[in-house]
Amino acid sequence: MATTSSTTSSTSSSTTSSSSGLVTSLGVGSGLDLSGILDSLEEVENQKLTAITTKQTSYESKLTAYGTLQSALETFSTATEKLSDSSLYATKQTSTNTSFSSTATSSATSGTYTVKVSQLATAQTLATSSQSSKTTQLGDSSLTTRNLTLQVGSNSAVNISLTNDQTSLSGIASAINSAKAGVTASIVQSGDSSYQLTLTSDSTGETSTMSVSSDDSTLNSILGYDSSASSNGMTEQVAAQNAKLTVNGIAIERSSNTVTDVPTEGVTLTLNAASSASENLVVTKSVTDAASAITDWVSAYNTLLTSFSSLSAYTSVSAGESQSTSNGALVGDSTLSSVKNQIKSMISSAQSSDTFKVLSQMGISLGTSTDSTTGNVVRGTLTIDNTTLVNALTDNGSAVGEFFMGDGKTTGLATQLVSTVSSYTESNGLIDNAESGITSIIDKLKTQYSQVQSSIENTMSRYRTQFTKLDVLVSELNSTGDYLTSAFEQLSSSSSS
């Protein structure tokens, strides 16, 4: 019995030692490959996460692709906006001069013109005599109201009713400016206690002289003015005069310093100063800027189509095979398809302009090219016949401008494209909304991933607990078996003796 007791104690110690070993090395006690089994189970469980991360990767690729699409559209829109600038199609350029500046449209006749500005057009200015205060009432105090009558040139006279409070210089100036009579009134402080009211016609030229009168005789003695009268209350400070110039020796006179259709139709001169010597105005034909802008636009459009092709690229595979990794992130995407189809449709549609209806009339035709990145054929790209384009710009640049600009609101290819692309790229636009939808899905997948990961961790924790108990149980059974075997061997040995 003493021997049996000693063996039991030894077995118990061995079991405890085995149990202690299970904490750091699962399966040591039982001899089973429990760690390997547990790893296999965890691998199977993690496949649930792999499915989610695969979706996440796909949607994140879509989100990046939408950013690429947005950038490509904005680049195209920038190039298109340049075609909406009317000055681009004014296919004449003028020289830089001192006494005048100039602009020219496509209808201007090329040539060199001699221009001499001898006099600028001016607006008449009248001034009252000095008054000691700008707030003192100047009218007849016995009157409650009076009329002030202003007339500029042959325009209709304007009657302004003034109360007593409005007969000071300040009151009169305010009333005149409010009446919008074609005259600007100002108060000039000419000394410490010296104020004058000045009236300046809003129009230049000899025909824009002013007349001022009032039925208040006291006020009229201060404000009255008639160029034909021998005596006036106000005096002329600046005379109304016309602009005078000569072009190729021909005398020209205008009431304004902006002179149109001189020296030829389509040219506008803005006179800046009188000059003592003549200056040459050179009008030359230039289509370089317009041709360059259109060429850049065609290039931007073709680049946009290449982006469409790359983003929607698809390589067919046999049934059962995995999809190609070279496929675009937006294969079959309805947003991309909508954008692409609408823009391509606009490019090929006819415009309502009078001369040019379609791009091909200007030497811009539809064709195909090859995407250098994917090797895919890109249909609908544009090519330019430079000779035809330059001829169109040279012969009728304004008509080319009409084709692209239209009315600047709803017609014209460039106008329409800029508006349409803006609806794609603006905040809350088509792409922004698509990105918001993708972001929402990605956020849900992140939540789902966390939930599944937590579930897997709980499952694996349960497996570890169960396997640990199994390891201990098998270890104990093995120890008991070893003990019984030893006991039977001892009994058998005793019986033999």
Coordinates of C-alpha atoms in Angstrom, one line a residue:
M1 CA 0.0 0.0 0.0
A2 CA 2.9 2.3 0.8
T3 CA 4.1 1.8 -2.8
T4 CA 0.7 2.6 -4.2
S5 CA 0.5 5.8 -2.3
S6 CA 3.9 6.9 -3.5
T7 CA 2.9 6.2 -7.2
T8 CA -0.4 8.3 -6.9
S9 CA 1.6 11.2 -5.5
S10 CA 4.0 11.0 -8.4
T11 CA 1.1 10.9 -10.9
S12 CA -0.6 13.9 -9.4
S13 CA 2.6 15.9 -9.6
S14 CA 3.1 14.9 -13.2
T15 CA -0.5 16.1 -14.0
T16 CA 0.0 19.4 -12.3
S17 CA 3.2 19.9 -14.2
S18 CA 1.5 19.1 -17.5
S19 CA -1.4 21.4 -16.6
S20 CA 1.1 24.2 -15.9
G21 CA 2.7 23.5 -19.3
L22 CA -0.6 23.9 -21.2
V23 CA -0.6 27.6 -20.4
T24 CA 2.2 28.3 -22.8
S25 CA 2.2 25.3 -25.1
L26 CA -1.2 23.9 -26.1
G27 CA -1.2 20.1 -26.7
V28 CA 2.0 19.3 -24.8
G29 CA 0.0 17.6 -22.1
S30 CA -2.2 15.6 -24.4
G31 CA 0.3 15.0 -27.2
L32 CA -2.4 16.2 -29.7
D33 CA -1.6 18.9 -32.3
L34 CA -4.2 21.2 -30.8
S35 CA -2.2 24.4 -31.8
G36 CA -2.3 23.3 -35.4
I37 CA -6.0 22.6 -35.3
L38 CA -6.6 25.9 -33.6
D39 CA -4.6 27.7 -36.3
S40 CA -6.6 26.0 -39.0
L41 CA -9.9 27.0 -37.3
E42 CA -8.6 30.6 -37.0
E43 CA -7.7 30.6 -40.7
V44 CA -11.2 29.5 -41.6
E45 CA -12.7 32.2 -39.4
N46 CA -10.5 34.9 -40.8
Q47 CA -11.9 34.2 -44.3
K48 CA -14.9 36.2 -43.1
L49 CA -12.6 39.2 -42.7
T50 CA -10.9 38.6 -46.1
A51 CA -14.3 38.8 -47.8
I52 CA -14.9 42.2 -46.2
T53 CA -11.4 43.6 -46.9
T54 CA -11.8 42.5 -50.5
K55 CA -14.9 44.7 -50.7
Q56 CA -13.2 47.5 -48.9
T57 CA -10.3 47.5 -51.3
S58 CA -12.7 47.5 -54.3
Y59 CA -14.7 50.5 -53.0
E60 CA -11.6 52.4 -51.9
S61 CA -10.3 51.9 -55.5
K62 CA -13.5 53.3 -56.8
L63 CA -13.2 56.3 -54.5
T64 CA -9.7 56.9 -55.8
A65 CA -11.0 56.5 -59.3
Y66 CA -13.7 59.1 -58.8
G67 CA -11.0 61.5 -57.7
T68 CA -9.1 60.8 -60.9
L69 CA -12.3 61.3 -62.9
Q70 CA -12.9 64.6 -61.1
S71 CA -9.4 65.8 -61.8
A72 CA -9.6 64.9 -65.5
L73 CA -12.9 66.7 -65.9
E74 CA -11.6 69.8 -64.2
T75 CA -8.6 69.9 -66.5
F76 CA -10.8 69.5 -69.5
S77 CA -13.2 72.2 -68.2
T78 CA -10.3 74.7 -67.7
A79 CA -9.2 74.2 -71.4
T80 CA -12.8 74.5 -72.5
E81 CA -13.4 77.8 -70.6
K82 CA -10.6 79.4 -72.6
L83 CA -12.7 78.9 -75.7
S84 CA -15.4 81.1 -74.1
D85 CA -13.3 84.2 -74.2
S86 CA -14.6 86.5 -77.0
S87 CA -11.2 88.2 -77.3
L88 CA -9.7 85.0 -78.5
Y89 CA -11.6 85.2 -81.8
A90 CA -10.8 88.9 -82.5
T91 CA -8.3 87.7 -85.0
K92 CA -6.7 91.2 -85.3
Q93 CA -4.1 92.7 -83.1
T94 CA -3.1 96.3 -82.8
S95 CA 0.1 98.1 -81.9
T96 CA 0.8 99.7 -78.5
N97 CA 0.6 103.5 -78.6
T98 CA 0.8 106.4 -76.1
S99 CA -1.9 108.9 -77.0
F100 CA -4.5 106.2 -77.6
S101 CA -5.2 102.5 -77.1
S102 CA -7.0 100.3 -79.5
T103 CA -8.8 97.1 -80.0
A104 CA -9.8 95.3 -83.2
T105 CA -12.3 92.6 -84.3
S106 CA -11.9 90.1 -87.1
S107 CA -13.7 92.6 -89.5
A108 CA -10.9 95.1 -89.2
T109 CA -8.8 95.7 -92.3
S110 CA -5.1 95.0 -91.8
G111 CA -2.8 97.9 -92.4
T112 CA -0.7 100.8 -90.9
Y113 CA -2.5 104.0 -90.1
T114 CA -1.1 107.4 -89.0
V115 CA -3.0 108.9 -86.0
K116 CA -2.6 112.2 -84.3
V117 CA -4.7 113.2 -81.3
S118 CA -5.0 117.0 -81.1
Q119 CA -7.7 117.4 -78.5
L120 CA -9.6 115.2 -76.0
A121 CA -13.3 115.4 -75.5
T122 CA -14.2 117.0 -72.2
A123 CA -17.3 117.4 -70.1
Q124 CA -18.4 120.9 -69.0
T125 CA -17.9 121.9 -65.4
L126 CA -19.6 124.9 -63.7
A127 CA -18.8 126.4 -60.3
T128 CA -20.6 128.8 -57.9
S129 CA -18.9 131.7 -56.3
S130 CA -17.4 131.0 -52.9
Q131 CA -19.8 130.6 -49.9
S132 CA -18.7 130.8 -46.3
S133 CA -20.7 127.7 -45.3
K134 CA -21.9 124.6 -47.1
T135 CA -24.9 124.2 -44.7
T136 CA -26.3 127.7 -44.6
Q137 CA -29.6 128.1 -46.5
L138 CA -29.1 130.3 -49.6
G139 CA -32.7 130.6 -51.0
D140 CA -35.4 133.2 -50.5
S141 CA -36.6 132.5 -47.0
S142 CA -40.1 133.8 -47.8
L143 CA -40.6 130.8 -50.1
T144 CA -41.4 127.3 -48.8
T145 CA -40.4 125.5 -52.0
R146 CA -38.8 126.4 -55.3
N147 CA -37.8 124.7 -58.5
L148 CA -34.3 124.1 -59.8
T149 CA -34.2 123.3 -63.5
L150 CA -31.3 121.5 -65.1
Q151 CA -30.8 120.7 -68.8
V152 CA -27.9 119.0 -70.5
G153 CA -27.6 119.7 -74.3
S154 CA -30.8 118.7 -76.1
N155 CA -31.9 116.3 -73.4
S156 CA -35.2 117.0 -71.6
A157 CA -35.0 119.5 -68.8
V158 CA -35.2 118.0 -65.2
N159 CA -37.1 120.0 -62.5
I160 CA -36.0 119.5 -59.0
S161 CA -38.2 120.7 -56.1
L162 CA -36.2 122.2 -53.2
T163 CA -37.4 122.9 -49.7
N164 CA -35.8 125.7 -47.6
D165 CA -33.6 123.0 -45.9
Q166 CA -32.3 121.9 -49.3
T167 CA -31.1 125.4 -50.4
S168 CA -27.6 125.0 -48.8
L169 CA -24.7 123.9 -51.0
S170 CA -24.9 120.4 -49.4
G171 CA -28.6 120.2 -49.8
I172 CA -28.5 121.3 -53.4
A173 CA -25.7 118.8 -54.3
S174 CA -27.7 116.0 -52.6
A175 CA -30.9 116.9 -54.4
I176 CA -29.2 117.1 -57.9
N177 CA -27.4 113.8 -57.5
S178 CA -30.6 112.1 -56.4
A179 CA -32.4 113.5 -59.4
K180 CA -30.1 111.7 -61.9
A181 CA -30.3 114.6 -64.3
G182 CA -27.1 113.7 -66.2
V183 CA -25.1 116.0 -63.9
T184 CA -22.8 115.3 -61.0
A185 CA -22.7 117.8 -58.1
S186 CA -19.8 118.1 -55.7
I187 CA -18.8 120.5 -52.9
V188 CA -15.2 121.8 -53.1
Q189 CA -13.6 123.5 -50.1
S190 CA -11.4 126.1 -51.6
G191 CA -10.3 127.7 -48.3
D192 CA -10.7 127.5 -44.6
S193 CA -14.3 129.0 -44.8
S194 CA -14.8 128.9 -48.5
Y195 CA -17.0 126.4 -50.3
Q196 CA -18.1 126.1 -53.9
L197 CA -20.7 123.9 -55.6
T198 CA -19.5 122.4 -58.9
L199 CA -21.6 120.8 -61.5
T200 CA -20.1 118.5 -64.1
S201 CA -22.0 117.0 -67.1
D202 CA -22.0 113.2 -67.2
S203 CA -21.4 113.5 -71.0
T204 CA -18.5 114.8 -73.0
G205 CA -18.7 116.9 -76.1
E206 CA -19.8 120.3 -77.3
T207 CA -23.5 119.4 -77.4
S208 CA -23.4 118.5 -73.7
T209 CA -23.4 122.1 -72.3
M210 CA -25.6 122.7 -69.2
S211 CA -28.2 125.3 -68.4
V212 CA -29.3 125.9 -64.8
S213 CA -32.1 128.1 -63.6
S214 CA -34.4 128.5 -60.6
D215 CA -37.7 130.3 -60.0
D216 CA -36.1 131.4 -56.7
S217 CA -34.4 134.7 -57.8
T218 CA -32.1 134.6 -54.8
L219 CA -31.0 131.1 -55.5
N220 CA -30.9 131.8 -59.3
S221 CA -28.3 134.6 -58.7
I222 CA -26.0 131.9 -57.3
L223 CA -26.8 128.9 -59.5
G224 CA -28.1 130.3 -62.7
Y225 CA -26.2 129.6 -65.9
D226 CA -27.0 130.0 -69.6
S227 CA -24.1 129.9 -72.1
S228 CA -25.9 132.5 -74.2
A229 CA -26.4 135.0 -71.3
S230 CA -24.1 137.9 -70.7
S231 CA -24.1 137.3 -66.9
N232 CA -24.5 134.1 -64.9
G233 CA -24.4 133.1 -61.3
M234 CA -22.1 130.1 -62.0
T235 CA -18.9 130.3 -64.1
E236 CA -17.6 127.8 -66.6
Q237 CA -14.4 126.1 -65.3
V238 CA -14.0 123.5 -68.0
A239 CA -15.6 124.0 -71.4
A240 CA -17.5 121.2 -73.2
Q241 CA -15.5 120.2 -76.3
N242 CA -15.2 117.4 -78.8
A243 CA -12.3 115.1 -79.4
K244 CA -10.3 116.0 -82.5
L245 CA -7.8 113.8 -84.3
T246 CA -6.5 113.1 -87.8
V247 CA -6.2 109.6 -89.3
N248 CA -4.0 109.4 -92.4
G249 CA -4.5 113.2 -92.7
I250 CA -8.3 113.1 -92.5
A251 CA -9.7 115.3 -89.7
I252 CA -12.1 113.4 -87.4
E253 CA -14.2 114.9 -84.6
R254 CA -16.2 113.0 -82.0
S255 CA -18.1 113.9 -78.8
S256 CA -16.5 111.0 -76.9
N257 CA -13.0 109.8 -76.4
T258 CA -14.0 106.4 -77.5
V259 CA -13.9 106.4 -81.3
T260 CA -15.4 103.4 -83.1
D261 CA -14.8 102.3 -86.7
V262 CA -11.8 104.5 -87.0
P263 CA -9.5 104.2 -88.9
T264 CA -11.4 101.2 -90.3
E265 CA -14.5 99.2 -89.4
G266 CA -13.8 96.9 -86.5
V267 CA -11.3 99.1 -84.8
T268 CA -12.0 101.1 -81.6
L269 CA -9.7 103.9 -80.4
T270 CA -9.7 105.1 -76.8
L271 CA -8.1 108.5 -76.7
N272 CA -5.8 109.1 -73.7
A273 CA -4.0 112.3 -74.3
A274 CA -3.3 115.0 -76.9
S275 CA 0.0 114.5 -78.8
S276 CA 2.3 116.8 -80.5
A277 CA 3.3 114.1 -83.0
S278 CA 1.6 111.4 -85.0
E279 CA 1.7 107.8 -84.0
N280 CA 1.4 104.7 -86.2
L281 CA -1.5 102.2 -85.5
V282 CA -0.6 98.8 -86.9
V283 CA -3.5 96.3 -87.4
T284 CA -2.4 92.8 -88.2
K285 CA -4.1 89.5 -88.6
S286 CA -3.3 86.8 -85.9
V287 CA -5.0 83.5 -85.3
T288 CA -2.2 82.0 -83.2
D289 CA -3.8 82.3 -79.8
A290 CA -7.2 80.9 -81.0
A291 CA -5.6 78.0 -82.9
S292 CA -3.4 77.2 -79.9
A293 CA -6.3 77.3 -77.5
I294 CA -8.4 75.0 -79.7
T295 CA -5.4 72.6 -80.1
D296 CA -5.0 72.5 -76.3
W297 CA -8.7 71.9 -75.9
V298 CA -8.6 68.9 -78.4
S299 CA -5.7 67.5 -76.5
A300 CA -7.5 67.9 -73.2
Y301 CA -10.6 66.2 -74.6
N302 CA -8.5 63.2 -75.9
T303 CA -6.8 62.9 -72.5
L304 CA -10.2 62.9 -70.9
L305 CA -11.4 60.0 -73.2
T306 CA -8.2 58.1 -72.3
S307 CA -9.0 58.5 -68.6
F308 CA -12.5 57.2 -69.3
S309 CA -10.9 54.2 -71.1
S310 CA -8.4 53.5 -68.3
L311 CA -11.1 53.7 -65.6
S312 CA -13.5 51.4 -67.4
A313 CA -10.9 49.0 -68.9
Y314 CA -12.0 45.4 -68.9
T315 CA -10.1 42.2 -69.9
S316 CA -12.4 39.2 -70.6
V317 CA -11.6 35.9 -68.9
S318 CA -12.9 32.4 -69.3
A319 CA -15.7 31.1 -67.1
G320 CA -14.5 30.2 -63.7
E321 CA -11.3 32.3 -64.0
S322 CA -10.5 35.2 -61.7
Q323 CA -11.1 38.8 -63.0
S324 CA -8.0 40.5 -64.4
T325 CA -6.2 42.8 -62.0
S326 CA -5.7 45.2 -64.9
N327 CA -9.5 46.0 -65.0
G328 CA -10.4 49.6 -64.3
A329 CA -11.9 50.5 -60.9
L330 CA -15.0 51.8 -62.6
V331 CA -15.9 49.0 -64.9
G332 CA -19.6 49.0 -65.4
D333 CA -20.0 52.1 -63.2
S334 CA -23.2 54.0 -64.1
T335 CA -21.8 57.4 -63.1
L336 CA -18.8 57.1 -65.4
S337 CA -21.0 55.8 -68.2
S338 CA -23.4 58.7 -67.8
V339 CA -20.6 61.3 -67.9
K340 CA -18.8 59.7 -70.8
N341 CA -21.9 59.3 -73.0
Q342 CA -23.2 62.8 -72.3
I343 CA -20.0 64.6 -73.1
K344 CA -19.3 62.5 -76.3
S345 CA -22.9 63.2 -77.4
M346 CA -22.4 67.0 -77.0
I347 CA -19.1 66.9 -78.9
S348 CA -20.8 65.2 -81.9
S349 CA -24.0 67.3 -81.8
A350 CA -24.7 70.2 -84.1
Q351 CA -24.8 73.8 -82.8
S352 CA -27.3 76.5 -83.7
S353 CA -24.7 78.9 -84.9
D354 CA -25.1 80.4 -88.4
T355 CA -21.9 79.5 -90.2
F356 CA -20.3 76.5 -88.4
K357 CA -22.7 73.8 -87.2
V358 CA -20.2 70.9 -86.4
L359 CA -16.6 70.6 -85.5
S360 CA -15.7 68.9 -88.8
Q361 CA -16.4 72.2 -90.7
M362 CA -13.5 73.7 -88.8
G363 CA -11.1 70.8 -89.5
I364 CA -11.8 68.9 -86.2
S365 CA -12.9 65.4 -86.9
L366 CA -13.8 62.3 -84.8
G367 CA -11.5 59.2 -84.9
T368 CA -9.9 56.5 -82.8
S369 CA -6.6 56.2 -81.0
T370 CA -4.9 53.7 -78.7
D371 CA -4.5 54.0 -75.0
S372 CA -0.7 53.8 -74.4
T373 CA -1.3 52.5 -70.9
T374 CA -3.8 49.7 -71.5
G375 CA -3.5 49.2 -75.2
N376 CA -7.2 49.6 -75.6
V377 CA -8.7 51.3 -78.6
V378 CA -10.2 54.7 -77.6
R379 CA -13.1 55.7 -79.8
G380 CA -14.3 59.2 -80.4
T381 CA -11.0 61.1 -80.1
L382 CA -10.5 64.3 -82.0
T383 CA -7.9 65.1 -84.7
I384 CA -7.2 68.5 -86.2
D385 CA -6.5 69.5 -89.8
N386 CA -4.5 72.6 -89.0
T387 CA -4.9 74.1 -92.5
T388 CA -8.6 73.9 -92.3
L389 CA -8.7 75.3 -88.8
V390 CA -6.4 78.2 -89.5
N391 CA -8.4 79.1 -92.6
A392 CA -11.6 79.1 -90.6
L393 CA -10.1 81.4 -88.0
T394 CA -8.6 83.6 -90.6
D395 CA -11.7 83.9 -92.9
N396 CA -14.3 84.0 -90.1
G397 CA -12.9 84.0 -86.6
S398 CA -16.1 85.5 -85.2
A399 CA -18.1 82.6 -86.5
V400 CA -15.7 80.1 -84.9
G401 CA -16.2 82.1 -81.7
E402 CA -20.0 81.9 -82.1
F403 CA -19.8 78.1 -82.5
F404 CA -17.9 77.7 -79.2
M405 CA -19.4 80.6 -77.2
G406 CA -23.0 80.9 -78.4
D407 CA -24.9 83.3 -76.2
G408 CA -22.7 82.6 -73.2
K409 CA -25.6 81.1 -71.3
T410 CA -27.3 78.1 -73.0
T411 CA -25.8 77.9 -76.5
G412 CA -22.3 77.3 -77.8
L413 CA -20.3 74.1 -77.4
A414 CA -17.8 75.5 -74.9
T415 CA -20.6 77.2 -72.9
Q416 CA -22.6 74.0 -72.8
L417 CA -19.6 71.8 -71.9
V418 CA -18.5 74.0 -69.1
S419 CA -22.0 74.1 -67.6
T420 CA -22.4 70.3 -67.9
V421 CA -19.0 69.5 -66.4
S422 CA -19.7 71.9 -63.6
S423 CA -22.8 69.9 -62.7
Y424 CA -20.5 66.8 -62.4
T425 CA -17.7 68.4 -60.4
E426 CA -19.4 71.0 -58.2
S427 CA -20.2 70.4 -54.5
N428 CA -23.3 68.1 -54.3
G429 CA -22.7 67.4 -58.0
L430 CA -22.9 64.0 -59.7
I431 CA -19.4 62.8 -58.7
D432 CA -19.6 64.3 -55.2
N433 CA -22.9 62.3 -54.6
A434 CA -21.3 59.2 -56.0
E435 CA -18.3 59.6 -53.7
S436 CA -20.6 60.1 -50.7
G437 CA -22.4 56.9 -51.5
I438 CA -19.1 55.0 -51.7
T439 CA -17.8 56.6 -48.5
S440 CA -21.0 55.5 -46.7
I441 CA -20.5 51.9 -47.9
I442 CA -16.8 51.9 -46.8
D443 CA -17.9 53.2 -43.3
K444 CA -20.4 50.4 -43.0
L445 CA -17.8 47.8 -44.1
K446 CA -15.4 49.2 -41.4
T447 CA -18.2 48.7 -38.8
Q448 CA -18.9 45.3 -40.1
Y449 CA -15.2 44.4 -40.1
S450 CA -14.9 45.4 -36.4
Q451 CA -18.0 43.4 -35.5
V452 CA -16.8 40.3 -37.3
Q453 CA -13.3 40.6 -35.9
S454 CA -14.8 40.8 -32.4
S455 CA -16.9 37.8 -33.1
I456 CA -13.9 35.8 -34.4
E457 CA -11.9 36.8 -31.3
N458 CA -14.7 35.6 -29.1
T459 CA -15.0 32.4 -31.1
M460 CA -11.2 31.7 -30.9
S461 CA -11.2 32.5 -27.2
R462 CA -13.9 29.9 -26.7
Y463 CA -11.9 27.4 -28.8
R464 CA -8.8 28.0 -26.8
T465 CA -10.7 27.5 -23.5
Q466 CA -12.2 24.3 -24.9
F467 CA -8.9 23.0 -26.3
T468 CA -7.2 23.8 -23.0
K469 CA -9.7 21.8 -21.1
L470 CA -9.4 19.0 -23.6
D471 CA -5.6 19.1 -23.3
V472 CA -5.9 18.9 -19.5
L473 CA -8.5 16.1 -19.7
V474 CA -6.5 14.0 -22.1
S475 CA -3.3 14.6 -20.1
E476 CA -5.1 13.5 -16.9
L477 CA -6.4 10.4 -18.7
N478 CA -3.0 9.6 -19.9
S479 CA -1.5 10.0 -16.4
T480 CA -4.3 7.8 -15.0
G481 CA -3.6 5.2 -17.7
D482 CA 0.1 5.3 -17.0
Y483 CA -0.6 4.9 -13.3
L484 CA -2.9 1.9 -13.9
T485 CA -0.5 0.3 -16.2
S486 CA 2.3 0.7 -13.6
A487 CA 0.0 -0.7 -10.9
F488 CA -1.0 -3.7 -12.9
E489 CA 2.6 -4.4 -13.8
Q490 CA 3.6 -4.3 -10.1
L491 CA 0.7 -6.7 -9.2
S492 CA 1.7 -9.0 -12.0
S493 CA 5.3 -8.9 -10.8
S494 CA 4.2 -9.7 -7.1
S495 CA 2.1 -12.6 -8.3
S496 CA 5.0 -14.1 -10.2
S497 CA 7.2 -13.9 -7.1

